[in-house]
mmCIF file of C-alpha atoms (C1' of nucleotides) in Angstrom:
data_model
loop_
_atom_site.group_PDB
_atom_site.id
_atom_site.type_symbol
_atom_site.label_atom_id
_atom_site.label_comp_id
_atom_site.label_asym_id
_atom_site.label_seq_id
_atom_site.Cartn_x
_atom_site.Cartn_y
_atom_site.Cartn_z
ATOM 1 C CA UNK A 298 -42.540 59.470 61.553
ATOM 2 C CA UNK A 299 -43.023 56.356 63.638
ATOM 3 C CA UNK A 300 -46.400 56.527 65.322
ATOM 4 C CA UNK A 301 -46.353 57.488 68.947
ATOM 5 C CA UNK A 302 -49.195 55.591 70.556
ATOM 6 C CA UNK A 303 -50.934 56.960 73.629
ATOM 7 C CA UNK A 304 -52.567 55.108 76.436
ATOM 8 C CA UNK A 305 -56.266 55.881 76.668
ATOM 9 C CA UNK A 306 -59.211 54.575 78.636
ATOM 10 C CA UNK A 307 -60.867 53.381 75.424
ATOM 11 C CA UNK A 308 -57.899 51.290 74.306
ATOM 12 C CA UNK A 309 -57.378 49.817 77.722
ATOM 13 C CA UNK A 310 -61.035 48.851 77.978
ATOM 14 C CA UNK A 311 -61.168 47.353 74.489
ATOM 15 C CA UNK A 312 -58.108 45.214 75.032
ATOM 16 C CA UNK A 313 -59.383 44.223 78.471
ATOM 17 C CA UNK A 314 -62.708 43.124 76.992
ATOM 18 C CA UNK A 315 -61.006 40.946 74.414
ATOM 19 C CA UNK A 316 -58.617 39.487 76.966
ATOM 20 C CA UNK A 317 -61.383 38.597 79.414
ATOM 21 C CA UNK A 318 -63.952 37.225 76.976
ATOM 22 C CA UNK A 319 -65.063 33.586 76.917
ATOM 23 C CA UNK A 320 -64.059 33.246 73.284
ATOM 24 C CA UNK A 321 -63.246 35.305 70.217
ATOM 25 C CA UNK A 322 -65.376 38.458 70.080
ATOM 26 C CA UNK A 323 -67.102 40.262 67.256
ATOM 27 C CA UNK A 324 -66.802 44.017 66.794
ATOM 28 C CA UNK A 325 -70.329 44.493 68.083
ATOM 29 C CA UNK A 326 -69.756 42.353 71.139
ATOM 30 C CA UNK A 327 -66.707 44.462 71.921
ATOM 31 C CA UNK A 328 -68.645 47.678 71.414
ATOM 32 C CA UNK A 329 -71.536 46.608 73.656
ATOM 33 C CA UNK A 330 -69.239 45.294 76.337
ATOM 34 C CA UNK A 331 -67.006 48.358 76.515
ATOM 35 C CA UNK A 332 -69.977 50.711 76.355
ATOM 36 C CA UNK A 333 -70.975 49.395 79.782
ATOM 37 C CA UNK A 334 -67.974 51.316 81.073
ATOM 38 C CA UNK A 335 -67.674 54.025 78.446
ATOM 39 C CA UNK A 336 -71.181 54.681 77.095
ATOM 40 C CA UNK A 337 -70.068 57.238 74.542
ATOM 41 C CA UNK A 338 -67.588 54.904 72.898
ATOM 42 C CA UNK A 339 -68.002 55.075 69.134
ATOM 43 C CA UNK A 340 -67.797 52.145 66.748
ATOM 44 C CA UNK A 341 -65.060 53.916 64.800
ATOM 45 C CA UNK A 342 -62.824 53.840 67.839
ATOM 46 C CA UNK A 343 -63.364 50.109 68.156
ATOM 47 C CA UNK A 344 -62.374 49.557 64.546
ATOM 48 C CA UNK A 345 -59.361 51.845 64.833
ATOM 49 C CA UNK A 346 -58.215 50.249 68.063
ATOM 50 C CA UNK A 347 -58.586 46.766 66.597
ATOM 51 C CA UNK A 348 -56.359 47.863 63.722
ATOM 52 C CA UNK A 349 -53.707 49.021 66.153
ATOM 53 C CA UNK A 350 -53.931 45.923 68.309
ATOM 54 C CA UNK A 351 -53.607 43.791 65.187
ATOM 55 C CA UNK A 352 -50.592 45.741 63.996
ATOM 56 C CA UNK A 353 -48.808 45.361 67.306
ATOM 57 C CA UNK A 354 -49.900 41.706 67.349
ATOM 58 C CA UNK A 355 -51.711 41.901 70.676
ATOM 59 C CA UNK A 356 -54.739 40.304 69.034
ATOM 60 C CA UNK A 357 -55.413 38.213 65.960
ATOM 61 C CA UNK A 358 -58.246 37.731 63.507
ATOM 62 C CA UNK A 359 -60.499 34.726 63.983
ATOM 63 C CA UNK A 360 -62.330 34.319 60.714
ATOM 64 C CA UNK A 361 -64.443 31.191 60.766
ATOM 65 C CA UNK A 362 -66.599 29.804 57.974
ATOM 66 C CA UNK A 363 -70.141 31.177 57.954
ATOM 67 C CA UNK A 364 -69.474 33.649 60.707
ATOM 68 C CA UNK A 365 -68.591 37.291 61.089
ATOM 69 C CA UNK A 366 -64.995 38.201 61.850
ATOM 70 C CA UNK A 367 -63.922 37.880 65.461
ATOM 71 C CA UNK A 368 -60.820 38.809 67.421
ATOM 72 C CA UNK A 369 -58.919 37.148 70.239
ATOM 73 C CA UNK A 370 -55.714 37.722 72.126
ATOM 74 C CA UNK A 371 -52.565 36.496 70.515
ATOM 75 C CA UNK A 372 -51.111 34.803 73.565
ATOM 76 C CA UNK A 373 -53.238 31.661 73.568
ATOM 77 C CA UNK A 374 -50.735 29.445 71.806
ATOM 78 C CA UNK A 375 -51.639 27.081 68.999
ATOM 79 C CA UNK A 376 -55.286 26.082 69.258
ATOM 80 C CA UNK A 377 -58.403 25.751 67.181
ATOM 81 C CA UNK A 378 -62.051 26.688 67.392
ATOM 82 C CA UNK A 379 -65.344 24.984 67.909
ATOM 83 C CA UNK A 380 -68.441 26.594 66.449
ATOM 84 C CA UNK A 381 -71.737 25.468 67.956
ATOM 85 C CA UNK A 382 -74.378 25.034 65.274
ATOM 86 C CA UNK A 383 -77.136 25.534 67.839
ATOM 87 C CA UNK A 384 -76.205 28.543 69.972
ATOM 88 C CA UNK A 385 -73.672 29.847 67.436
ATOM 89 C CA UNK A 386 -71.108 30.550 70.112
ATOM 90 C CA UNK A 387 -67.447 29.985 69.368
ATOM 91 C CA UNK A 388 -65.168 28.183 71.813
ATOM 92 C CA UNK A 389 -61.436 27.764 71.993
ATOM 93 C CA UNK A 390 -60.218 24.187 71.603
ATOM 94 C CA UNK A 391 -56.796 23.686 73.087
ATOM 95 C CA UNK A 392 -54.524 21.182 71.469
ATOM 96 C CA UNK A 393 -54.197 20.140 67.869
ATOM 97 C CA UNK A 394 -54.924 16.967 65.928
ATOM 98 C CA UNK A 395 -52.456 17.732 63.179
ATOM 99 C CA UNK A 396 -48.739 16.998 63.241
ATOM 100 C CA UNK A 397 -46.511 19.911 64.151
ATOM 101 C CA UNK A 398 -45.638 22.260 61.344
ATOM 102 C CA UNK A 399 -42.046 23.429 61.308
ATOM 103 C CA UNK A 400 -42.051 25.395 58.056
ATOM 104 C CA UNK A 401 -40.501 22.779 55.801
ATOM 105 C CA UNK A 402 -43.486 20.528 55.261
ATOM 106 C CA UNK A 403 -44.079 19.786 51.606
ATOM 107 C CA UNK A 404 -47.340 18.221 50.531
ATOM 108 C CA UNK A 405 -47.916 17.599 46.847
ATOM 109 C CA UNK A 406 -45.546 20.435 46.049
ATOM 110 C CA UNK A 407 -47.245 22.832 48.448
ATOM 111 C CA UNK A 408 -45.146 24.251 51.281
ATOM 112 C CA UNK A 409 -47.278 24.193 54.406
ATOM 113 C CA UNK A 410 -46.513 27.024 56.810
ATOM 114 C CA UNK A 411 -49.603 27.061 58.956
ATOM 115 C CA UNK A 412 -53.100 25.699 59.295
ATOM 116 C CA UNK A 413 -56.452 26.432 60.851
ATOM 117 C CA UNK A 414 -59.044 23.944 61.971
ATOM 118 C CA UNK A 415 -62.640 24.716 62.767
ATOM 119 C CA UNK A 416 -64.836 22.087 64.348
ATOM 120 C CA UNK A 417 -68.602 22.276 64.043
ATOM 121 C CA UNK A 418 -71.131 20.595 66.276
ATOM 122 C CA UNK A 419 -72.993 20.993 69.521
ATOM 123 C CA UNK A 420 -71.447 22.497 72.625
ATOM 124 C CA UNK A 421 -71.883 20.848 76.028
ATOM 125 C CA UNK A 422 -74.558 23.224 77.266
ATOM 126 C CA UNK A 423 -76.613 22.826 74.077
ATOM 127 C CA UNK A 424 -76.342 19.055 74.555
ATOM 128 C CA UNK A 425 -77.807 19.485 78.030
ATOM 129 C CA UNK A 426 -74.651 18.515 79.875
ATOM 130 C CA UNK B 37 -96.074 27.848 46.813
ATOM 131 C CA UNK B 38 -92.970 25.838 46.041
ATOM 132 C CA UNK B 39 -90.760 27.880 43.763
ATOM 133 C CA UNK B 40 -90.757 26.902 40.146
ATOM 134 C CA UNK B 41 -87.233 27.560 38.960
ATOM 135 C CA UNK B 42 -86.593 28.385 35.318
ATOM 136 C CA UNK B 43 -83.573 27.660 33.228
ATOM 137 C CA UNK B 44 -81.899 30.824 32.006
ATOM 138 C CA UNK B 45 -78.709 31.656 30.185
ATOM 139 C CA UNK B 46 -77.488 33.591 33.225
ATOM 140 C CA UNK B 47 -77.928 30.723 35.660
ATOM 141 C CA UNK B 48 -76.381 28.226 33.310
ATOM 142 C CA UNK B 49 -73.364 30.453 32.763
ATOM 143 C CA UNK B 50 -72.887 31.182 36.446
ATOM 144 C CA UNK B 51 -73.002 27.537 37.436
ATOM 145 C CA UNK B 52 -70.749 26.660 34.509
ATOM 146 C CA UNK B 53 -68.206 29.232 35.637
ATOM 147 C CA UNK B 54 -68.122 27.852 39.161
ATOM 148 C CA UNK B 55 -67.917 24.271 37.939
ATOM 149 C CA UNK B 56 -65.056 24.953 35.567
ATOM 150 C CA UNK B 57 -62.945 27.178 37.792
ATOM 151 C CA UNK B 58 -59.526 26.207 39.127
ATOM 152 C CA UNK B 59 -60.663 26.722 42.705
ATOM 153 C CA UNK B 60 -63.374 28.368 44.749
ATOM 154 C CA UNK B 61 -64.495 31.651 43.177
ATOM 155 C CA UNK B 62 -65.415 35.014 44.610
ATOM 156 C CA UNK B 63 -68.558 36.874 43.579
ATOM 157 C CA UNK B 64 -66.501 39.297 41.537
ATOM 158 C CA UNK B 65 -64.562 36.576 39.790
ATOM 159 C CA UNK B 66 -67.858 34.982 38.830
ATOM 160 C CA UNK B 67 -69.247 38.294 37.603
ATOM 161 C CA UNK B 68 -66.195 39.098 35.482
ATOM 162 C CA UNK B 69 -65.996 35.597 34.054
ATOM 163 C CA UNK B 70 -69.666 35.364 33.087
ATOM 164 C CA UNK B 71 -69.699 38.886 31.695
ATOM 165 C CA UNK B 72 -67.336 37.643 28.989
ATOM 166 C CA UNK B 73 -70.347 35.781 27.616
ATOM 167 C CA UNK B 74 -73.190 37.977 28.926
ATOM 168 C CA UNK B 75 -71.836 41.525 29.196
ATOM 169 C CA UNK B 76 -75.031 42.970 30.635
ATOM 170 C CA UNK B 77 -75.085 40.544 33.542
ATOM 171 C CA UNK B 78 -75.784 42.418 36.764
ATOM 172 C CA UNK B 79 -74.191 41.759 40.112
ATOM 173 C CA UNK B 80 -77.619 41.302 41.676
ATOM 174 C CA UNK B 81 -78.242 38.329 39.435
ATOM 175 C CA UNK B 82 -74.989 36.766 40.553
ATOM 176 C CA UNK B 83 -75.952 37.149 44.213
ATOM 177 C CA UNK B 84 -79.474 35.842 43.616
ATOM 178 C CA UNK B 85 -78.254 32.901 41.595
ATOM 179 C CA UNK B 86 -75.699 32.009 44.244
ATOM 180 C CA UNK B 87 -78.515 31.976 46.801
ATOM 181 C CA UNK B 88 -80.505 29.563 44.663
ATOM 182 C CA UNK B 89 -77.545 27.320 43.970
ATOM 183 C CA UNK B 90 -76.785 27.236 47.683
ATOM 184 C CA UNK B 91 -80.378 26.369 48.556
ATOM 185 C CA UNK B 92 -80.455 23.498 46.071
ATOM 186 C CA UNK B 93 -77.018 22.495 47.307
ATOM 187 C CA UNK B 94 -75.331 22.666 43.920
ATOM 188 C CA UNK B 95 -72.637 24.837 45.437
ATOM 189 C CA UNK B 96 -71.276 25.556 48.902
ATOM 190 C CA UNK B 97 -69.692 28.445 50.732
ATOM 191 C CA UNK B 98 -65.925 28.468 51.083
ATOM 192 C CA UNK B 99 -65.177 30.966 53.791
ATOM 193 C CA UNK B 100 -61.484 30.981 54.606
ATOM 194 C CA UNK B 101 -59.677 33.058 57.189
ATOM 195 C CA UNK B 102 -58.528 36.455 55.952
ATOM 196 C CA UNK B 103 -60.277 36.085 52.634
ATOM 197 C CA UNK B 104 -63.531 37.096 51.000
ATOM 198 C CA UNK B 105 -66.277 34.506 50.671
ATOM 199 C CA UNK B 106 -65.922 32.072 47.802
ATOM 200 C CA UNK B 107 -68.102 29.390 46.276
ATOM 201 C CA UNK B 108 -67.398 25.988 44.831
ATOM 202 C CA UNK B 109 -69.422 23.061 43.533
ATOM 203 C CA UNK B 110 -70.775 20.697 46.099
ATOM 204 C CA UNK B 111 -69.741 17.470 44.353
ATOM 205 C CA UNK B 112 -66.074 17.516 45.265
ATOM 206 C CA UNK B 113 -66.331 15.202 48.256
ATOM 207 C CA UNK B 114 -64.600 15.835 51.552
ATOM 208 C CA UNK B 115 -61.542 17.981 51.013
ATOM 209 C CA UNK B 116 -59.794 21.020 52.365
ATOM 210 C CA UNK B 117 -58.198 24.162 51.041
ATOM 211 C CA UNK B 118 -54.764 25.571 50.612
ATOM 212 C CA UNK B 119 -54.362 29.330 50.608
ATOM 213 C CA UNK B 120 -51.147 30.627 49.067
ATOM 214 C CA UNK B 121 -49.755 33.504 51.095
ATOM 215 C CA UNK B 122 -47.867 34.789 48.046
ATOM 216 C CA UNK B 123 -50.283 34.754 45.097
ATOM 217 C CA UNK B 124 -53.367 34.553 47.332
ATOM 218 C CA UNK B 125 -54.936 31.872 45.173
ATOM 219 C CA UNK B 126 -56.951 29.123 46.826
ATOM 220 C CA UNK B 127 -56.488 25.491 45.854
ATOM 221 C CA UNK B 128 -58.442 22.351 46.631
ATOM 222 C CA UNK B 129 -56.575 19.783 48.695
ATOM 223 C CA UNK B 130 -58.011 16.321 48.277
ATOM 224 C CA UNK B 131 -57.887 13.975 51.204
ATOM 225 C CA UNK B 132 -58.032 14.665 54.915
ATOM 226 C CA UNK B 133 -55.608 14.409 57.810
ATOM 227 C CA UNK B 134 -58.303 14.042 60.442
ATOM 228 C CA UNK B 135 -60.084 10.843 61.419
ATOM 229 C CA UNK B 136 -63.473 10.283 59.825
ATOM 230 C CA UNK B 137 -66.386 11.981 61.542
ATOM 231 C CA UNK B 138 -69.516 9.893 61.849
ATOM 232 C CA UNK B 139 -71.651 12.238 63.941
ATOM 233 C CA UNK B 140 -71.076 10.656 67.338
ATOM 234 C CA UNK B 141 -67.623 11.957 68.164
ATOM 235 C CA UNK B 142 -67.434 13.524 71.577
ATOM 236 C CA UNK B 143 -64.434 15.628 72.500
ATOM 237 C CA UNK B 144 -64.319 17.248 75.913
ATOM 238 C CA UNK B 145 -68.104 17.257 75.959
ATOM 239 C CA UNK B 146 -68.373 18.779 72.503
ATOM 240 C CA UNK B 147 -70.209 16.765 69.850
ATOM 241 C CA UNK B 148 -68.188 17.063 66.652
ATOM 242 C CA UNK B 149 -70.318 16.944 63.514
ATOM 243 C CA UNK B 150 -67.992 18.397 60.956
ATOM 244 C CA UNK B 151 -64.720 20.209 60.471
ATOM 245 C CA UNK B 152 -62.868 22.468 58.100
ATOM 246 C CA UNK B 153 -59.147 22.707 57.602
ATOM 247 C CA UNK B 154 -57.323 25.482 55.827
ATOM 248 C CA UNK B 155 -53.638 25.166 55.063
ATOM 249 C CA UNK B 156 -51.503 28.230 54.483
ATOM 250 C CA UNK B 157 -48.210 28.360 52.687
ATOM 251 C CA UNK B 158 -46.673 28.651 49.253
ATOM 252 C CA UNK B 159 -48.122 26.990 46.187
ATOM 253 C CA UNK B 160 -45.894 25.084 43.742
ATOM 254 C CA UNK B 161 -45.781 27.824 41.130
ATOM 255 C CA UNK B 162 -44.857 30.470 43.718
ATOM 256 C CA UNK B 163 -42.086 28.147 44.890
ATOM 257 C CA UNK B 164 -40.775 28.062 41.342
ATOM 258 C CA UNK B 165 -41.652 24.441 40.671
ATOM 259 C "C1'" DA C 202 -48.259 73.308 73.613
ATOM 260 C "C1'" DT C 203 -47.995 69.662 70.608
ATOM 261 C "C1'" DT C 204 -49.961 66.050 68.409
ATOM 262 C "C1'" DG C 205 -52.313 61.634 68.770
ATOM 263 C "C1'" DA C 206 -57.198 59.906 69.887
ATOM 264 C "C1'" DT C 207 -62.112 60.358 70.010
ATOM 265 C "C1'" DG C 208 -66.977 60.945 68.555
ATOM 266 C "C1'" DC C 209 -69.804 62.173 65.121
ATOM 267 C "C1'" DA C 210 -71.278 62.176 60.517
ATOM 268 C "C1'" DA C 211 -70.377 61.487 55.893
ATOM 269 C "C1'" DA C 212 -68.333 58.491 52.600
ATOM 270 C "C1'" DC C 213 -67.456 53.822 50.879
ATOM 271 C "C1'" DC C 214 -68.131 49.218 49.597
ATOM 272 C "C1'" DT C 215 -70.558 45.010 49.562
ATOM 273 C "C1'" DT C 216 -74.959 42.785 49.576
ATOM 274 C "C1'" DT C 217 -80.001 43.020 49.304
ATOM 275 C "C1'" DT C 218 -84.393 44.655 47.669
ATOM 276 C "C1'" DG C 219 -88.141 47.104 44.816
ATOM 277 C "C1'" DC C 220 -89.784 47.462 40.475
ATOM 278 C "C1'" DA C 221 -90.759 47.717 35.583
ATOM 279 C "C1'" DA C 222 -89.378 45.265 31.531
ATOM 280 C "C1'" DC C 223 -88.245 40.749 29.824
ATOM 281 C "C1'" DA C 224 -88.441 35.803 28.890
ATOM 282 C "C1'" DG C 225 -89.249 30.673 30.058
ATOM 283 C "C1'" DC C 226 -92.673 27.540 30.063
ATOM 284 C "C1'" DG D 132 -100.486 34.654 29.250
ATOM 285 C "C1'" DC D 133 -98.790 33.713 33.539
ATOM 286 C "C1'" DT D 134 -95.240 34.183 36.578
ATOM 287 C "C1'" DG D 135 -90.408 33.693 37.562
ATOM 288 C "C1'" DT D 136 -86.054 36.367 36.185
ATOM 289 C "C1'" DT D 137 -83.234 40.211 34.984
ATOM 290 C "C1'" DG D 138 -80.999 44.758 35.108
ATOM 291 C "C1'" DC D 139 -81.033 48.921 37.089
ATOM 292 C "C1'" DA D 140 -81.154 51.871 40.825
ATOM 293 C "C1'" DA D 141 -82.146 52.616 45.438
ATOM 294 C "C1'" DA D 142 -81.689 50.833 50.051
ATOM 295 C "C1'" DA D 143 -79.470 48.500 53.731
ATOM 296 C "C1'" DG D 144 -75.370 46.942 56.398
ATOM 297 C "C1'" DG D 145 -70.934 47.018 57.742
ATOM 298 C "C1'" DT D 146 -66.368 49.437 57.684
ATOM 299 C "C1'" DT D 147 -63.508 53.496 56.878
ATOM 300 C "C1'" DT D 148 -62.387 58.348 56.745
ATOM 301 C "C1'" DG D 149 -62.516 63.607 57.460
ATOM 302 C "C1'" DC D 150 -62.673 66.844 60.768
ATOM 303 C "C1'" DA D 151 -63.306 69.655 64.821
ATOM 304 C "C1'" DT D 152 -62.706 68.786 69.575
ATOM 305 C "C1'" DC D 153 -60.577 66.469 73.362
ATOM 306 C "C1'" DA D 154 -56.806 64.765 76.059
ATOM 307 C "C1'" DA D 155 -52.138 62.313 76.864
ATOM 308 C "C1'" DT D 156 -47.627 63.494 77.158
#
DNA sequence: ATTGATGCAAACCTTTTGCAACAGC
DNA sequence: GCTGTTGCAAAAGGTTTGCATCAAT
């Protein structure tokens, strides 16, 4: 019994919110944002929709140190994140400072398949730029 | 009223467990390990002790993507972590692939103060080595 | 009409807190 | 003896689940 997913206003709005956000969003940010359009949206629907979107790989988990879990679209390509220690916002950082990983990298006996980098510091607006 | 911390068997055992672990430990791993010595140890004591150890900077948070929060001693120097996608263990990876950060790095307007790298892949024992 | 999706509330699980008993100093 | 600490249980937070109703197909 393969699941037969239906198109609903809630799912459309949730995915739209994630796609059009400045950076990775928390569950509560998603809830508040979508409730502007659909006030009766319940938190359970957000969680369930996130699960579906994750399963179909439309979005991915962004789990940064010392932060709640966030979600972003999966079409951004390889990039990393910057976490501002002042305003606590999270920004996407295009590009990568590490050499490309092709799935055969061995380091001290460890096979490296992937990596995540989180930068911490002060964002431009918190620096007054 | 500066807090006057006392030395107790529980705190000693909890710190000992973290210091002598293979890698960063979860709250439950700490609880189970210390309960071998102090069976009546409560989970609340583990959480409270972790808070104290964090405040006095004896330990630090290790919060990796797609994993529960872990803790490790704070005397390991700059290093990163390897998360095995097969056995799900976390290992310390000495050394760093990124240039040294001295607190004045500017990147696209962002002031970089610190960074964390998590590598994902297969550990030596899961690779059959 | 069928069956997946939603909203609500209850259930769950992890973390925190209140409190009386305990124990370091 | 004073006061910080512990274990227990209750509370608080965040996430999941059950279920009757709603709605996409």
